[in-house]
CSV table of C-alpha atoms and ligand atoms in Angstrom, one decimal:
chain,number,residue,atom,x,y,z
H,1,MET,CA,97.6,105.9,158.7
H,2,ASP,CA,101.1,107.4,159.0
H,3,LEU,CA,101.5,109.7,161.9
H,4,ARG,CA,105.0,111.0,161.2
H,5,VAL,CA,105.1,114.6,160.2
H,6,SER,CA,107.3,114.4,157.2
H,7,TYR,CA,110.1,112.3,155.5
H,8,ASP,CA,113.0,113.8,153.6
H,9,LEU,CA,112.1,111.8,150.5
H,10,LEU,CA,109.4,109.4,149.4
H,11,ILE,CA,109.8,107.1,146.4
H,12,HIS,CA,106.3,106.1,145.6
H,13,GLY,CA,104.4,103.8,143.3
H,14,GLY,CA,107.3,101.6,142.3
H,15,THR,CA,107.9,97.9,142.4
H,16,VAL,CA,110.4,97.4,145.2
H,17,ALA,CA,113.0,94.6,145.5
H,18,LEU,CA,112.6,93.7,149.1
H,19,PRO,CA,114.6,90.8,150.7
H,20,SER,CA,111.3,88.8,150.6
H,21,GLY,CA,110.8,89.5,146.8
H,22,LEU,CA,109.3,92.1,144.5
H,23,THR,CA,106.3,94.1,145.8
H,24,ARG,CA,104.4,97.3,145.1
H,25,ALA,CA,105.4,99.7,147.9
H,26,ASP,CA,106.6,103.2,148.8
H,27,VAL,CA,110.0,103.8,150.4
H,28,ALA,CA,110.4,106.7,152.8
H,29,ILE,CA,113.9,108.1,153.6
H,30,THR,CA,115.1,110.4,156.3
H,31,ASP,CA,118.6,111.4,157.2
H,32,GLY,CA,120.0,109.0,154.6
H,33,ARG,CA,118.3,105.9,156.0
H,34,ILE,CA,115.3,103.9,155.1
H,35,GLU,CA,112.6,105.0,157.5
H,36,ALA,CA,109.6,103.1,156.3
H,37,ILE,CA,108.4,100.8,153.6
H,38,GLY,CA,104.8,100.1,152.7
H,39,ASP,CA,101.7,101.9,151.6
H,40,LEU,CA,102.8,105.5,152.5
H,41,SER,CA,100.5,107.2,150.0
H,42,THR,CA,99.2,109.7,152.6
H,43,ALA,CA,102.6,110.5,154.0
H,44,ALA,CA,104.2,114.0,153.7
H,45,ALA,CA,107.7,114.3,152.4
H,46,ALA,CA,110.0,117.2,151.5
H,47,GLU,CA,110.5,115.6,148.1
H,48,LYS,CA,108.6,112.9,146.2
H,49,VAL,CA,109.8,110.8,143.4
H,50,ASN,CA,107.2,109.1,141.2
H,51,ALA,CA,108.5,105.5,140.6
H,52,ARG,CA,105.4,104.3,138.7
H,53,ASN,CA,106.5,101.8,136.0
H,54,LEU,CA,110.0,101.7,137.6
H,55,HIS,CA,111.7,99.1,139.8
H,56,VAL,CA,113.3,100.2,143.0
H,57,LEU,CA,116.5,98.1,143.6
H,58,PRO,CA,118.9,98.1,146.5
H,59,GLY,CA,122.0,100.1,145.3
H,60,ILE,CA,124.3,98.0,143.2
H,61,ILE,CA,127.5,96.8,145.0
H,62,ASP,CA,130.4,96.1,142.8
H,63,SER,CA,133.0,94.2,144.8
H,64,GLN,CA,135.7,94.2,142.2
H,65,CYS,CA,137.0,97.4,140.6
H,66,HIS,CA,140.4,98.7,139.6
H,67,PHE,CA,140.3,102.5,139.8
H,68,ARG,CA,144.1,103.0,139.4
H,69,GLU,CA,144.8,105.7,141.9
H,70,PRO,CA,147.5,106.4,143.0
H,71,GLY,CA,150.1,106.0,140.3
H,72,LEU,CA,148.1,105.1,137.1
H,73,THR,CA,145.7,108.0,136.9
H,74,HIS,CA,146.1,108.4,133.2
H,75,LYS,CA,143.9,105.3,133.1
H,76,GLU,CA,141.4,106.2,135.9
H,77,ASP,CA,141.2,107.8,139.3
H,78,LEU,CA,138.8,107.4,142.2
H,79,GLY,CA,136.8,110.4,140.9
H,80,SER,CA,136.3,109.2,137.4
H,81,GLY,CA,135.9,105.5,138.3
H,82,SER,CA,133.3,106.3,140.9
H,83,ALA,CA,131.5,108.7,138.6
H,84,SER,CA,131.2,105.8,136.1
H,85,ALA,CA,129.9,103.7,139.0
H,86,ALA,CA,127.2,106.2,139.8
H,87,LEU,CA,126.2,106.5,136.2
H,88,GLY,CA,125.8,102.7,136.0
H,89,GLY,CA,123.6,102.5,139.2
H,90,VAL,CA,126.5,101.4,141.5
H,91,THR,CA,126.4,102.9,145.0
H,92,THR,CA,129.2,100.9,146.6
H,93,PHE,CA,132.5,99.7,145.2
H,94,PHE,CA,135.4,97.7,146.6
H,95,GLU,CA,138.7,98.7,144.9
H,96,MET,CA,141.7,96.5,144.2
H,97,PRO,CA,145.3,96.9,145.5
H,98,ASN,CA,147.3,96.7,142.2
H,99,THR,CA,147.8,100.5,142.1
H,100,GLN,CA,151.3,102.2,142.3
H,101,PRO,CA,152.3,101.8,145.0
H,102,SER,CA,150.4,98.6,145.7
H,103,THR,CA,148.0,98.8,148.7
H,104,THR,CA,150.1,96.7,151.0
H,105,THR,CA,150.6,99.0,154.0
H,106,ALA,CA,148.5,101.0,156.5
H,107,GLU,CA,149.8,104.3,154.9
H,108,ALA,CA,148.8,103.2,151.4
H,109,LEU,CA,145.4,102.2,152.6
H,110,ALA,CA,144.9,105.4,154.5
H,111,TRP,CA,145.9,107.4,151.5
H,112,LYS,CA,143.2,105.8,149.3
H,113,VAL,CA,140.6,106.3,152.0
H,114,ARG,CA,141.5,110.0,152.4
H,115,ARG,CA,141.4,110.5,148.6
H,116,ALA,CA,138.1,108.7,148.2
H,117,LYS,CA,136.5,110.8,150.9
H,118,GLU,CA,137.4,113.8,148.8
H,119,THR,CA,136.5,112.6,145.3
H,120,SER,CA,134.2,109.5,145.4
H,121,TRP,CA,130.7,109.6,144.0
H,122,ALA,CA,129.9,106.2,145.7
H,123,ASP,CA,130.6,104.6,149.0
H,124,PHE,CA,133.8,102.5,149.1
H,125,ALA,CA,136.2,100.1,150.7
H,126,PHE,CA,139.7,99.0,149.6
H,127,TYR,CA,141.4,95.6,149.5
H,128,ALA,CA,144.8,95.2,151.1
H,129,GLY,CA,147.1,93.4,148.7
H,130,ALA,CA,148.8,90.3,150.2
H,131,CYS,CA,152.6,90.0,149.8
H,132,THR,CA,155.5,88.3,151.6
H,133,GLU,CA,156.2,91.3,153.7
H,134,ASN,CA,152.7,91.8,155.2
H,135,ALA,CA,151.6,88.1,155.2
H,136,ASP,CA,151.7,87.9,159.0
H,137,SER,CA,150.0,91.2,159.8
H,138,LEU,CA,147.0,91.3,157.4
H,139,GLY,CA,144.5,91.3,160.3
H,140,GLU,CA,145.8,94.7,161.4
H,141,LEU,CA,145.4,96.1,157.9
H,142,GLU,CA,141.9,94.7,157.7
H,143,SER,CA,140.9,96.4,160.9
H,144,LEU,CA,141.6,99.8,159.5
H,145,GLU,CA,138.9,102.2,158.3
H,146,GLY,CA,137.7,101.4,154.8
H,147,CYS,CA,139.4,98.0,154.3
H,148,CYS,CA,137.1,95.3,152.9
H,149,GLY,CA,139.6,92.4,153.2
H,150,VAL,CA,142.6,90.9,151.6
H,151,LYS,CA,143.3,90.4,147.9
H,152,VAL,CA,145.7,87.6,146.8
H,153,PHE,CA,147.0,87.3,143.2
H,154,LEU,CA,147.8,83.5,143.0
H,155,GLY,CA,148.8,84.1,139.4
H,156,SER,CA,150.4,87.2,138.1
H,157,SER,CA,148.2,89.7,136.2
H,158,THR,CA,148.5,93.5,136.0
H,159,GLY,CA,151.0,94.9,138.5
H,160,SER,CA,153.6,93.2,140.7
H,161,LEU,CA,151.4,91.6,143.4
H,162,LEU,CA,151.9,87.8,143.6
H,163,VAL,CA,151.6,85.1,146.2
H,164,ASP,CA,152.7,81.9,144.4
H,165,ASP,CA,154.3,80.2,147.4
H,166,PRO,CA,151.9,77.9,149.4
H,167,ALA,CA,153.8,78.7,152.6
H,168,VAL,CA,153.2,82.4,152.2
H,169,LEU,CA,149.5,81.7,151.3
H,170,ALA,CA,149.3,79.7,154.6
H,171,ARG,CA,150.5,82.8,156.5
H,172,VAL,CA,148.1,85.0,154.7
H,173,LEU,CA,145.2,82.7,155.6
H,174,ARG,CA,146.3,82.5,159.2
H,175,SER,CA,146.7,86.2,159.7
H,176,SER,CA,143.6,87.5,157.9
H,177,ARG,CA,140.2,88.0,159.7
H,178,LYS,CA,138.0,88.8,156.7
H,179,ARG,CA,137.2,86.8,153.6
H,180,VAL,CA,140.3,86.4,151.5
H,181,ALA,CA,139.6,87.3,147.8
H,182,CYS,CA,141.7,85.5,145.3
H,183,HIS,CA,142.6,85.8,141.7
H,184,SER,CA,142.9,82.1,141.0
H,185,GLU,CA,145.3,81.1,138.2
H,186,LEU,CA,148.4,78.8,138.8
H,187,GLU,CA,151.5,80.9,138.4
H,188,ALA,CA,153.9,78.0,137.5
H,189,ARG,CA,151.6,76.8,134.7
H,190,LEU,CA,151.2,80.4,133.4
H,191,GLN,CA,154.9,80.8,133.2
H,192,GLU,CA,155.4,77.3,131.5
H,193,ARG,CA,152.8,78.0,128.9
H,194,LYS,CA,153.6,81.6,128.1
H,195,PRO,CA,155.3,80.6,124.7
H,196,LEU,CA,151.9,79.6,123.5
H,197,ALA,CA,150.7,83.2,123.6
H,198,GLN,CA,151.3,84.2,120.0
H,199,LYS,CA,148.1,86.0,119.0
H,200,VAL,CA,145.1,87.2,121.1
H,201,HIS,CA,143.0,84.2,120.2
H,202,ASP,CA,145.7,82.2,122.2
H,203,HIS,CA,144.9,84.0,125.4
H,204,PRO,CA,142.6,81.3,126.7
H,205,VAL,CA,145.0,78.6,125.4
H,206,TRP,CA,147.9,80.1,127.3
H,207,ARG,CA,145.9,80.8,130.5
H,208,ASP,CA,143.9,77.5,130.0
H,209,GLU,CA,141.2,75.9,132.1
H,210,GLU,CA,143.7,73.8,134.0
H,211,CYS,CA,145.5,77.0,135.1
H,212,ALA,CA,142.3,78.0,136.9
H,213,VAL,CA,141.2,74.5,138.0
H,214,ALA,CA,144.6,73.5,139.5
H,215,SER,CA,144.8,76.9,141.3
H,216,THR,CA,141.3,76.8,142.7
H,217,ARG,CA,141.7,73.1,143.8
H,218,ALA,CA,144.9,74.0,145.7
H,219,LEU,CA,143.4,77.1,147.2
H,220,LEU,CA,140.4,75.2,148.5
H,221,GLU,CA,142.6,72.5,150.0
H,222,GLN,CA,144.6,75.2,151.8
H,223,ALA,CA,141.6,77.1,153.0
H,224,ARG,CA,140.1,73.9,154.4
H,225,ALA,CA,143.4,73.1,156.2
H,226,ALA,CA,143.5,76.6,157.6
H,227,GLY,CA,139.8,76.7,158.5
H,228,ARG,CA,139.6,80.1,156.7
H,229,LYS,CA,137.0,81.4,154.3
H,230,VAL,CA,138.0,82.5,150.8
H,231,HIS,CA,136.3,84.2,147.9
H,232,VAL,CA,137.2,83.2,144.3
H,233,LEU,CA,137.1,86.2,142.1
H,234,HIS,CA,136.0,86.0,138.4
H,235,VAL,CA,135.5,82.3,138.0
H,236,THR,CA,135.6,81.5,134.3
H,237,THR,CA,135.8,77.7,133.9
H,238,ALA,CA,133.4,74.8,133.9
H,239,GLY,CA,136.0,72.8,135.7
H,240,GLU,CA,136.1,75.0,138.8
H,241,LEU,CA,132.3,74.8,139.4
H,242,PRO,CA,132.1,71.3,140.9
H,243,LEU,CA,135.0,72.1,143.2
H,244,LEU,CA,133.3,75.3,144.4
H,245,ALA,CA,130.0,73.4,144.8
H,246,ALA,CA,131.7,70.9,147.1
H,247,ALA,CA,133.2,73.7,149.2
H,248,ARG,CA,130.2,75.9,149.9
H,249,ASP,CA,131.1,76.0,153.6
H,250,LEU,CA,134.4,77.7,153.0
H,251,ALA,CA,134.3,79.4,149.6
H,252,THR,CA,132.1,82.0,147.9
H,253,CYS,CA,132.6,83.0,144.3
H,254,GLU,CA,132.1,85.8,141.7
H,255,VAL,CA,131.4,85.9,138.0
H,256,THR,CA,131.7,88.9,135.7
H,257,PRO,CA,129.2,90.2,133.2
H,258,GLN,CA,131.9,90.0,130.5
H,259,HIS,CA,132.3,86.3,131.0
H,260,LEU,CA,128.5,85.9,130.8
H,261,THR,CA,128.1,88.1,127.7
H,262,LEU,CA,131.2,87.6,125.5
H,263,GLU,CA,132.5,84.3,124.0
H,264,ALA,CA,135.6,83.1,122.3
H,265,PRO,CA,136.5,83.1,119.4
H,266,ASP,CA,133.9,85.7,118.4
H,267,CYS,CA,135.1,88.3,120.9
H,268,TYR,CA,138.7,88.1,119.8
H,269,ASP,CA,137.6,88.2,116.1
H,270,ARG,CA,135.6,91.4,116.7
H,271,LEU,CA,137.5,93.1,119.5
H,272,GLY,CA,141.1,91.9,119.3
H,273,THR,CA,143.0,92.8,122.4
H,274,LEU,CA,140.1,94.9,123.8
H,275,ALA,CA,138.7,91.5,124.8
H,276,GLN,CA,141.9,90.4,126.5
H,277,MET,CA,141.5,90.0,130.3
H,278,ASN,CA,142.6,87.7,133.1
H,279,PRO,CA,141.3,85.1,133.5
H,280,PRO,CA,140.3,85.0,129.8
H,281,ILE,CA,137.0,85.1,128.0
H,282,ARG,CA,136.6,81.4,127.0
H,283,ASP,CA,134.4,79.4,124.6
H,284,GLY,CA,130.7,78.7,124.7
H,285,ARG,CA,131.1,75.5,126.9
H,286,HIS,CA,132.4,77.6,129.7
H,287,ARG,CA,129.9,80.4,129.2
H,288,ALA,CA,127.0,78.0,129.3
H,289,ALA,CA,128.4,76.4,132.5
H,290,LEU,CA,128.7,79.9,134.2
H,291,TRP,CA,125.1,80.6,133.3
H,292,GLU,CA,124.0,77.3,134.8
H,293,ALA,CA,125.9,78.2,138.0
H,294,ILE,CA,124.2,81.6,138.1
H,295,ARG,CA,120.8,79.9,137.8
H,296,SER,CA,121.6,77.1,140.3
H,297,GLY,CA,122.6,79.7,143.0
H,298,LEU,CA,126.3,78.6,143.2
H,299,ILE,CA,127.6,82.1,142.2
H,300,ASP,CA,127.3,84.5,145.1
H,301,VAL,CA,128.1,87.8,143.5
H,302,LEU,CA,128.7,89.6,140.2
H,303,GLY,CA,131.8,91.9,140.0
H,304,SER,CA,132.6,94.1,137.1
H,305,ASP,CA,136.4,93.7,137.3
H,306,HIS,CA,136.5,97.2,135.9
H,307,ALA,CA,140.1,97.3,134.7
H,308,PRO,CA,140.7,100.2,132.4
H,309,HIS,CA,143.7,100.5,130.0
H,310,THR,CA,144.0,103.2,127.3
H,311,ARG,CA,143.3,102.4,123.7
H,312,GLU,CA,147.0,103.1,123.0
H,313,GLU,CA,148.1,100.6,125.6
H,314,LYS,CA,145.6,98.0,124.3
H,315,ALA,CA,146.9,98.5,120.8
H,316,LYS,CA,150.3,97.1,121.6
H,317,PRO,CA,151.0,93.8,119.9
H,318,TYR,CA,149.8,90.8,121.9
H,319,PRO,CA,150.9,89.7,124.5
H,320,GLN,CA,152.5,93.0,125.4
H,321,SER,CA,149.0,94.4,125.4
H,322,PRO,CA,147.7,94.7,128.9
H,323,SER,CA,144.8,92.6,130.2
H,324,GLY,CA,141.5,94.2,131.4
H,325,MET,CA,138.5,96.2,130.3
H,326,PRO,CA,136.3,98.8,131.8
H,327,GLY,CA,132.9,97.5,133.2
H,328,VAL,CA,131.6,99.3,136.2
H,329,GLN,CA,129.2,101.4,134.2
H,330,THR,CA,127.9,98.6,132.0
H,331,LEU,CA,127.5,95.9,134.7
H,332,LEU,CA,123.9,96.7,135.4
H,333,PRO,CA,122.7,97.5,131.9
H,334,LEU,CA,124.2,94.3,130.5
H,335,MET,CA,122.6,92.2,133.3
H,336,LEU,CA,119.2,93.9,132.9
H,337,ASP,CA,119.3,93.0,129.3
H,338,HIS,CA,120.0,89.4,130.3
H,339,VAL,CA,116.9,89.6,132.6
H,340,HIS,CA,114.9,91.0,129.6
H,341,HIS,CA,116.0,87.9,127.5
H,342,GLY,CA,114.9,85.6,130.4
H,343,ARG,CA,118.4,84.3,131.2
H,344,LEU,CA,117.9,85.2,134.9
H,345,SER,CA,115.2,86.7,137.0
H,346,LEU,CA,115.3,90.2,138.4
H,347,GLU,CA,115.3,88.7,141.9
H,348,ARG,CA,118.3,86.6,141.2
H,349,LEU,CA,120.1,89.7,139.8
H,350,VAL,CA,119.3,91.6,143.0
H,351,ASP,CA,120.8,88.8,145.0
H,352,LEU,CA,124.0,88.8,142.9
H,353,THR,CA,124.4,92.6,143.1
H,354,ALA,CA,123.2,93.6,146.6
H,355,HIS,CA,121.9,90.9,148.9
H,356,GLY,CA,124.8,88.5,148.0
H,357,PRO,CA,127.6,91.1,148.6
H,358,ALA,CA,125.9,92.2,151.8
H,359,ARG,CA,125.7,88.6,153.0
H,360,ILE,CA,129.2,87.4,152.2
H,361,PHE,CA,131.1,90.6,153.2
H,362,GLY,CA,129.0,91.2,156.3
H,363,LEU,CA,127.7,94.7,155.3
H,364,GLY,CA,125.4,95.7,158.1
H,365,GLN,CA,124.3,99.0,156.5
H,366,LYS,CA,124.2,98.2,152.8
H,367,GLY,CA,122.7,95.9,150.2
H,368,ARG,CA,119.1,95.5,151.4
H,369,LEU,CA,116.0,97.7,151.2
H,370,GLU,CA,115.2,97.4,154.9
H,371,VAL,CA,114.2,99.9,157.6
H,372,GLY,CA,117.3,101.3,159.3
H,373,ARG,CA,119.7,100.5,156.4
H,374,ASP,CA,121.4,103.2,154.3
H,375,ALA,CA,119.0,104.5,151.6
H,376,ASP,CA,121.2,103.4,148.7
H,377,VAL,CA,118.8,102.9,145.8
H,378,THR,CA,119.0,102.2,142.1
H,379,LEU,CA,115.9,103.1,140.0
H,380,VAL,CA,115.6,101.0,137.0
H,381,ASP,CA,113.3,101.1,133.9
H,382,LEU,CA,113.1,97.6,132.7
H,383,LYS,CA,111.5,98.7,129.4
H,384,ARG,CA,114.0,101.4,128.5
H,385,GLU,CA,116.0,100.6,125.3
H,386,HIS,CA,119.5,102.0,125.2
H,387,VAL,CA,122.4,101.7,122.9
H,388,ILE,CA,125.6,101.5,124.9
H,389,THR,CA,128.3,103.7,123.5
H,390,SER,CA,132.0,104.3,124.2
H,391,ALA,CA,131.3,108.1,124.2
H,392,GLU,CA,129.0,107.9,127.2
H,393,GLN,CA,131.4,106.0,129.4
H,394,ARG,CA,132.8,108.2,132.1
H,395,THR,CA,135.9,106.1,132.6
H,396,LYS,CA,139.0,108.1,131.6
H,397,VAL,CA,139.9,105.5,128.9
H,398,GLY,CA,136.7,106.3,127.0
H,399,TRP,CA,135.9,102.9,125.6
H,400,THR,CA,133.8,99.8,126.3
H,401,PRO,CA,133.8,96.4,124.6
H,402,PHE,CA,130.0,96.8,124.4
H,403,ASP,CA,130.0,99.9,122.2
H,404,GLY,CA,126.9,99.7,119.9
H,405,LEU,CA,125.1,97.0,121.9
H,406,LYS,CA,121.4,97.7,122.3
H,407,VAL,CA,120.1,96.7,125.7
H,408,THR,CA,116.6,96.7,127.2
H,409,GLY,CA,116.5,97.7,130.8
H,410,PHE,CA,118.5,100.7,132.1
H,411,PRO,CA,119.3,102.5,135.4
H,412,ILE,CA,117.7,105.9,135.4
H,413,GLY,CA,118.5,107.0,138.9
H,414,THR,CA,121.1,106.3,141.6
H,415,LEU,CA,120.6,107.4,145.2
H,416,LEU,CA,123.4,107.3,147.7
H,417,ARG,CA,122.2,107.5,151.3
H,418,GLY,CA,119.0,109.2,150.2
H,419,LYS,CA,120.5,111.7,147.8
H,420,PHE,CA,120.4,111.5,144.0
H,421,VAL,CA,123.9,111.1,142.6
H,422,MET,CA,122.6,110.3,139.1
H,423,ARG,CA,119.4,111.1,137.4
H,424,GLU,CA,118.7,110.3,133.7
H,425,GLY,CA,122.4,109.8,133.0
H,426,VAL,CA,123.5,113.0,134.6
H,427,LEU,CA,125.6,113.2,137.8
H,428,GLN,CA,123.9,115.2,140.6
H,429,GLY,CA,125.4,117.2,143.4
H,430,LYS,CA,129.0,116.5,144.4
H,431,PRO,CA,131.1,113.6,145.5
H,432,GLY,CA,130.1,112.5,149.0
H,433,GLY,CA,131.3,108.9,149.2
H,434,ARG,CA,132.2,107.4,152.6
H,435,PRO,CA,134.0,104.3,153.7
H,436,VAL,CA,131.8,101.2,154.2
H,437,GLN,CA,132.0,99.0,157.3
H,438,VAL,CA,132.9,95.4,156.4
H,439,GLY,CA,132.4,92.8,159.1
H,440,ALA,CA,135.1,90.4,160.3
H,441,LEU,CA,134.4,86.7,160.1
H,442,GLY,CA,133.9,84.7,163.3
O,1,DOR,O1,142.3,91.4,133.2
O,1,DOR,C1,142.7,91.8,134.3
O,1,DOR,N1,143.1,93.1,134.6
O,1,DOR,N2,142.7,90.9,135.3
O,1,DOR,C2,143.3,91.3,136.5
O,1,DOR,O2,143.4,90.4,137.4
O,1,DOR,C3,143.9,92.6,136.7
O,1,DOR,C4,143.3,93.6,135.9
O,1,DOR,C5,144.0,94.9,135.8
O,1,DOR,O3,144.3,95.4,136.9
O,1,DOR,O4,144.3,95.4,134.8
C-alpha cells in the first residue's frame, strides 16, 4: 500500500530495465526525480502513462557527438543536434571540442554551456580539447561547470586539434583529472600513407589497422606510465581489442553503431563518401571482432560520433570530402534492430548506452533507473517496425547513411527529468537541457 498522496507522473505496466535486470514494474516520478519503483498500481499521480507492451529504459547517454556550434552552424547547432538526440531517445550528450573556435579555453567552454542552457533539448556536457597551450592546465578546465573531460586527437581528423607529440600527451595526462578521451590514430603514419588515398574505397587502406593499433599501443603505454585512465573512442580494429583487454585497469573503450552495422567494401559501393569517417568503416573481419567484443563485455559504451557535414561538402572529390556522418538520432533504432536480430541482448544494450556511461564517467544522477536519480527515461516499443529516412532526421544536414533501412524496435517517448521531450516522433515542450555533473577520478 502506497501512502504517498500523489506523484507527478506514473509510468505503469511496462517492462523496466533496472540495474538488476528487466522486470515488470511501475515507475513514479516527482520533481524530475525517480521517487519509487515497484507495484504502484494503487498510487495516485497527476499524469499516468500506460507502458503496457513497452520497455522503460534509462535515458540513452551518447558520449560522443559533434554539434558544430560555434562556427560551423550551417552543419548543425546545439538546438538542432539536441533535437535529433531527443527524437532518437537520447537524454544526455557529451559534445566534442572541434568547433570554431576549438573548445580549449574556459571562455569557449562557458560559451557552449551558456548556449546549450538556452537551446538544448537534452542534458549535456562538453569536452575540453587538448592542445600544446593548455596541456598543463586541463584540470582547471575540467573543474568548470559542464565539462565532461578532455578530448585528445592523437591523429588529425576534422578541425585543427592535434596532439601528436608524446611529450605533450604526457603533460595532458599529468594535468587532467577526469578520463582522457582519445581519437586513436597515429599521425605520422597517416601523413606517410596519405598518397594511398585515391578513391573512397582506399579510406581504410590509407588509415589502416596499423594506424589505430600503433596509436592505441603507445597510448596505453603512456597511460600506464602516467598512472592515468584513458577512454579510447570509436575503436574499429580487431588488432586493438587484445591490447584493450590487457589494459582493463586503465582503459575503457567505445564502439559506434556505424562500425557495427556497415562494412567495407559494400558501404563505399553503395554510399561513396557518405560512408567516409575517421577511423574508417572496415571489412567484415573487423566488424565481426567488434561484435565479439560487444558480447564479451570488453566494450564499455556506444557513442554515435554524430559528425554532420552537408551533402555538398560530402560531394567533393575524395579525399577532399570531409569525414563523418550524422548518427545521434539513429543510434538507438539501429541497436534495437540488432537486438531484434539477436546480436546482443536488451540488457547489454542498456549497459552500453546508460549503465556503462554512468559508470565510466562517474555520473551520479544519470544512467540508472534508481530511486533518487534524474527521471531520464526512454520508452521503447521493441515490436515497432520503422523505415529510417533522411527526411525525418532533424540534423541540419538532412541525411543519414541508413536512409531506407527498415528496423524493428523504436523509441516512442523520451523523458528528460520527468518531462516528455519527445512523444511518437514529435518534440514536446521547449528546450530545457542542463549541464551534467561528471565526477573526477580518484
Ligand atoms: O569522421 C570523423 N568526423 N571523425 C572524427 O574524428 C571527427 C568527425 C568530425 O568532426 O567531422
